[in-house]
mmCIF file of C-alpha atoms in Angstrom:
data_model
loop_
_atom_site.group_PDB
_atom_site.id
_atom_site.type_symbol
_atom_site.label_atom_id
_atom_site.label_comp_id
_atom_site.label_asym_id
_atom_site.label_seq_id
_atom_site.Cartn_x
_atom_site.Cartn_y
_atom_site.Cartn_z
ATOM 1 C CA UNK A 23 23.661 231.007 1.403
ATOM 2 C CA UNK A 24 23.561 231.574 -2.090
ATOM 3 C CA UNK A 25 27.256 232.058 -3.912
ATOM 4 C CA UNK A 26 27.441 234.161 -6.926
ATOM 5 C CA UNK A 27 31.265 234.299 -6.653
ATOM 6 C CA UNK A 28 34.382 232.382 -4.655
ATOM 7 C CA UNK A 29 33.492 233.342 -0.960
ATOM 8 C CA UNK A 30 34.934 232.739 2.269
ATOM 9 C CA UNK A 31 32.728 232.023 5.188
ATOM 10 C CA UNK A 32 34.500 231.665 8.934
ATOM 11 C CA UNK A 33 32.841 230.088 11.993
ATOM 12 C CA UNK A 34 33.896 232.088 15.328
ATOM 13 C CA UNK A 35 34.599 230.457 18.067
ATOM 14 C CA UNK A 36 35.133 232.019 21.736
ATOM 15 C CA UNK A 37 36.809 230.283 24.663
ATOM 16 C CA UNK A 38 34.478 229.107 27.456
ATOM 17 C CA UNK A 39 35.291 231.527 30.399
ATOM 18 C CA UNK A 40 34.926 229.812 33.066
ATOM 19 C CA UNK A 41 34.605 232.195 36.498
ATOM 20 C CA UNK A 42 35.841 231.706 39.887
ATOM 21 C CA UNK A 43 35.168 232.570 43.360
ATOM 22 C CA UNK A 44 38.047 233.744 45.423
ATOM 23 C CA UNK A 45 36.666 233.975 49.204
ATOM 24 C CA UNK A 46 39.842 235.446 51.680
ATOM 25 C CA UNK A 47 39.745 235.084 54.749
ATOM 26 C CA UNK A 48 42.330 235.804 58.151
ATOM 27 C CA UNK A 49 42.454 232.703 60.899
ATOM 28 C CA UNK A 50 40.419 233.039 64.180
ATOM 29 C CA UNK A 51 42.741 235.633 66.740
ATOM 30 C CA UNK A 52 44.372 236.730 63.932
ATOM 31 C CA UNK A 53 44.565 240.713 63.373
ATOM 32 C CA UNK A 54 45.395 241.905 60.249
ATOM 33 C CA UNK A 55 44.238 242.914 56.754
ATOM 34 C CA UNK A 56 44.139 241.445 53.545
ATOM 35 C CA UNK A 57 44.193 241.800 49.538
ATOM 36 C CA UNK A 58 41.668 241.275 48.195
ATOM 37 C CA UNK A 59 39.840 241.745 51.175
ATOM 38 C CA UNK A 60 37.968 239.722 53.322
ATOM 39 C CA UNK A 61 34.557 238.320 51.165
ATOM 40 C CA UNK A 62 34.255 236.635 48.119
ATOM 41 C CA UNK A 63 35.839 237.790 44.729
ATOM 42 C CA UNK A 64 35.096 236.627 40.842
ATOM 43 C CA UNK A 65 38.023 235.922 38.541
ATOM 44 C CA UNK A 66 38.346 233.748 35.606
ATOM 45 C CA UNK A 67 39.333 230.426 35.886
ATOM 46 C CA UNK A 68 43.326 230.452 35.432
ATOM 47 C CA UNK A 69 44.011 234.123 36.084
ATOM 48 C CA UNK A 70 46.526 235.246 38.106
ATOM 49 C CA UNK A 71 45.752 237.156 41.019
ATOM 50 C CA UNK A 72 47.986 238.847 43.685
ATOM 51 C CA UNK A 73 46.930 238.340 47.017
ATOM 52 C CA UNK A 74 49.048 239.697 50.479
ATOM 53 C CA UNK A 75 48.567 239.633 53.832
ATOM 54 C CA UNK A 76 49.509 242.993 56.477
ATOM 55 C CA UNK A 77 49.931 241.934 60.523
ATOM 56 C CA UNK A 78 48.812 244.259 62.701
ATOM 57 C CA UNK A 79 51.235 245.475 65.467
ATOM 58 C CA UNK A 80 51.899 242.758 68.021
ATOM 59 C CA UNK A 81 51.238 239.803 65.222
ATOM 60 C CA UNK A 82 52.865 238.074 62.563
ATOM 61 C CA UNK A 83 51.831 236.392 59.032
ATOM 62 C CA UNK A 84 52.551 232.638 59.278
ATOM 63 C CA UNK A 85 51.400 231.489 56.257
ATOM 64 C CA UNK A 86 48.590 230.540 53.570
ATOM 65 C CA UNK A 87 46.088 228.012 53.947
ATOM 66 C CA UNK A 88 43.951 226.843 50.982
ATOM 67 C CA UNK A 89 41.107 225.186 51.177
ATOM 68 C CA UNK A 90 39.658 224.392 47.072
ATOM 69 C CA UNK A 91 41.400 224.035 44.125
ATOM 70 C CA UNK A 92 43.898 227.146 44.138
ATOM 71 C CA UNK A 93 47.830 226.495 43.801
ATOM 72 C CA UNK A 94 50.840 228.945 44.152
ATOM 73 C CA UNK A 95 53.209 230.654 41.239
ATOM 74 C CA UNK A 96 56.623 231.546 41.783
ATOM 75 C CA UNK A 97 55.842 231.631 45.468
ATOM 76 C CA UNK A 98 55.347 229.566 48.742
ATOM 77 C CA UNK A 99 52.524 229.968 51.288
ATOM 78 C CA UNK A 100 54.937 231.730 53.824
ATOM 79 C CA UNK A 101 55.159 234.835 51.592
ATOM 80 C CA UNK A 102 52.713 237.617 52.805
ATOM 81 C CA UNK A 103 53.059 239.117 49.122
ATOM 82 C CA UNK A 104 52.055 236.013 47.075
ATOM 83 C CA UNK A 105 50.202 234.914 43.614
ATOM 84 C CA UNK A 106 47.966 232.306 42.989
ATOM 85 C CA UNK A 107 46.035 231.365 40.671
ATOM 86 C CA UNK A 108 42.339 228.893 40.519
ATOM 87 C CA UNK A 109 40.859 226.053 38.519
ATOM 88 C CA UNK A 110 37.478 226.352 40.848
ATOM 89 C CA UNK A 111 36.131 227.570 43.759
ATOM 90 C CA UNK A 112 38.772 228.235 46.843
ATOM 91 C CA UNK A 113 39.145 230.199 50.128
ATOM 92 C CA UNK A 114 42.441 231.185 50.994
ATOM 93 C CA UNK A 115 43.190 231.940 54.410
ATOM 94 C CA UNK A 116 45.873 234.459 56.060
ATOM 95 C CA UNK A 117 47.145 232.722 59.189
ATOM 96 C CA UNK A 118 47.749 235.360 61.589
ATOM 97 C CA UNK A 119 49.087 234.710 64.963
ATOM 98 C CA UNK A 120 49.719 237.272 67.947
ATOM 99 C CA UNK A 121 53.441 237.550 68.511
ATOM 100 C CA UNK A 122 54.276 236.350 71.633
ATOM 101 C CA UNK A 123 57.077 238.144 73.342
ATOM 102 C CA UNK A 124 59.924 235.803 75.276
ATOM 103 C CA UNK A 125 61.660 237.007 78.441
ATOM 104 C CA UNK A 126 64.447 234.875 80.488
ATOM 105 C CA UNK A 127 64.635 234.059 83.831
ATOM 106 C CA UNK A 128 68.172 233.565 85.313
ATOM 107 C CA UNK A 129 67.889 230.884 88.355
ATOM 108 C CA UNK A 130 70.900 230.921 90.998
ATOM 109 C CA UNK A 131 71.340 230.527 94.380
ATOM 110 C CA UNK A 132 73.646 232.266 97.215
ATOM 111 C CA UNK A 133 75.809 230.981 98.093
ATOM 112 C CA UNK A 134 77.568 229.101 96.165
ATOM 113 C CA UNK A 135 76.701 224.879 96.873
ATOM 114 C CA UNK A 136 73.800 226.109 99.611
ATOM 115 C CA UNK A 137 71.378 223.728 97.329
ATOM 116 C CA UNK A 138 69.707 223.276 93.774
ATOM 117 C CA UNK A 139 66.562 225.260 91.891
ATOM 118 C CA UNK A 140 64.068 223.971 89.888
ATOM 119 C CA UNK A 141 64.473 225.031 86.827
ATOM 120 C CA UNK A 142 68.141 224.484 87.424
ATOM 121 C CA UNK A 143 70.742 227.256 88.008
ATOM 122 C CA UNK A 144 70.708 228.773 84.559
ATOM 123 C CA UNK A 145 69.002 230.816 81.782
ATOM 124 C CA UNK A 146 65.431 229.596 81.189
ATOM 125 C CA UNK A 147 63.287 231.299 78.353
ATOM 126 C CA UNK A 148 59.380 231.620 78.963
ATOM 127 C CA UNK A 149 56.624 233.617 77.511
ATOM 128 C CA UNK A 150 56.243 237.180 78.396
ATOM 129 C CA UNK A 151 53.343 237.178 81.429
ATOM 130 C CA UNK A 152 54.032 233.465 82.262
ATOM 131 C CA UNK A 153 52.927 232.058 85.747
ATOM 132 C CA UNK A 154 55.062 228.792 86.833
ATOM 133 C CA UNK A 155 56.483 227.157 89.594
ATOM 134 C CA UNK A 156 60.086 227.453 91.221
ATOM 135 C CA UNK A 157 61.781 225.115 93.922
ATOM 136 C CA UNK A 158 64.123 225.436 96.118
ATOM 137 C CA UNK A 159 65.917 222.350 98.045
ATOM 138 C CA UNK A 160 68.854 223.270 100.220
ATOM 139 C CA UNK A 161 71.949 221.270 100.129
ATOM 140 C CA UNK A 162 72.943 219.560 103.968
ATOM 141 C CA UNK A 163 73.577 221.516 106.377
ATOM 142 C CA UNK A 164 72.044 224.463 105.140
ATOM 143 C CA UNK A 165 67.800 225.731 105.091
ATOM 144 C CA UNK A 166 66.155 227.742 103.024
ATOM 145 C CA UNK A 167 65.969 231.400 104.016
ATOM 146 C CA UNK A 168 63.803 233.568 100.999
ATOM 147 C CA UNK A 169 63.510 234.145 97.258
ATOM 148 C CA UNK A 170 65.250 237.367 95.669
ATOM 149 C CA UNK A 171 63.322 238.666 92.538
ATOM 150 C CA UNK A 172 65.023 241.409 90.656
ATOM 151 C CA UNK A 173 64.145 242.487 87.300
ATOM 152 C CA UNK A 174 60.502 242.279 86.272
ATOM 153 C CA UNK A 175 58.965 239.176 88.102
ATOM 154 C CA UNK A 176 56.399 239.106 90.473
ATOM 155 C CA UNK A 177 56.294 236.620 93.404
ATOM 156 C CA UNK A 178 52.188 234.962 92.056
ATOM 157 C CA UNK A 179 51.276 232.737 95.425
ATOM 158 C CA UNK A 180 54.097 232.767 98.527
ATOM 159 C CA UNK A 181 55.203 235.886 98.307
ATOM 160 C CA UNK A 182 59.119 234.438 98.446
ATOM 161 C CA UNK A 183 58.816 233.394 102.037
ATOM 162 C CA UNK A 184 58.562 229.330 101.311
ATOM 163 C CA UNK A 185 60.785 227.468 99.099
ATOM 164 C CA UNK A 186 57.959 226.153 96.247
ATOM 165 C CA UNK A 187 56.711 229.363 94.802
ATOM 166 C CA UNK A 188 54.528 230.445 91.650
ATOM 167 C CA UNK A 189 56.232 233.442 89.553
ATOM 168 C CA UNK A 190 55.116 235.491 86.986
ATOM 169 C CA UNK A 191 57.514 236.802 84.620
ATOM 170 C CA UNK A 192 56.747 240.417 82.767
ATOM 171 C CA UNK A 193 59.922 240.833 81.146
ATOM 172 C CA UNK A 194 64.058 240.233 81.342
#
């Protein structure tokens, strides 16, 4: 460089951009969608980047996983609608689980002090299209006659003729 007057010279610098990979992903059984969508994605190291999750009908987001160096902002892994942002490499993961619907069974018995259920006389919650086991055991003096099933229960093994029976339970 050769001056022949007062000069100014000015190094310029730019800022290392370091990139990213942003893999998404939904859990095994889940059904769904996501943003960005399922794959890998480039950002730059630091950037924030929106990310949500969409259920199909019958399931529900649970949360986020992360697996990699990726953290939350202003947001918690239970939001479907959430922002992140990554030092390095991660794969974030929409847990999506099938919603599964729960009906009650009401137990009693006729009449009155003949004997005890198992489950006991009483509301019981199961899951929609369970298959379990009810008991009968009459009090003295009295035997056991049949099962009644009203509402949407089907009788699975003994058709309600002995007192230890399977059920299945389709709804309320």
């Amino acid at each position: 460089v050769t001056l022949s007057g007062d000069a100014t010279a000015v190094a310029v610098f730019e800022k290392n951009i370091k990139e990213v990979n942003l893999t998404m992903a939904i859990s095994d059984g889940g059904e769904g969608s996501v943003s960005p969508g399922i794959g890998t994605h480039t950002y730059q190291a630091g950037e924030t980047i929106e990310i949500s999750a969409t259920p199909e009908e019958g399931y529900s987001f649970v949360k986020w996983t992360v697996e990699g160096a990726g953290s939350f902002i202003d947001s918690s892994a239970t939001n479907a609608d959430a922002k992140v942002t990554l030092s390095d490499d991660a794969t974030i993961t929409a847990v999506i689980e099938k919603v599964i619907k729960k009906v009650t069974l009401t137990m009693s018995v006729t009449p009155e002090g003949g004997g005890t259920t198992n489950p006991g006389v009483g509301q019981h919650e199961y899951a929609e299209g369970a298959i379990f086991d009810i008991a009968a055991t009459p009090s003295e003096g009295y035997h056991f006659v049949s099962w009644e099933i009203k509402g949407s229960a089907q009788f699975w093994e003994c058709g309600g003729k002995y007192k230890d029976c399977q059920v299945k339970i389709t709804g309320d």
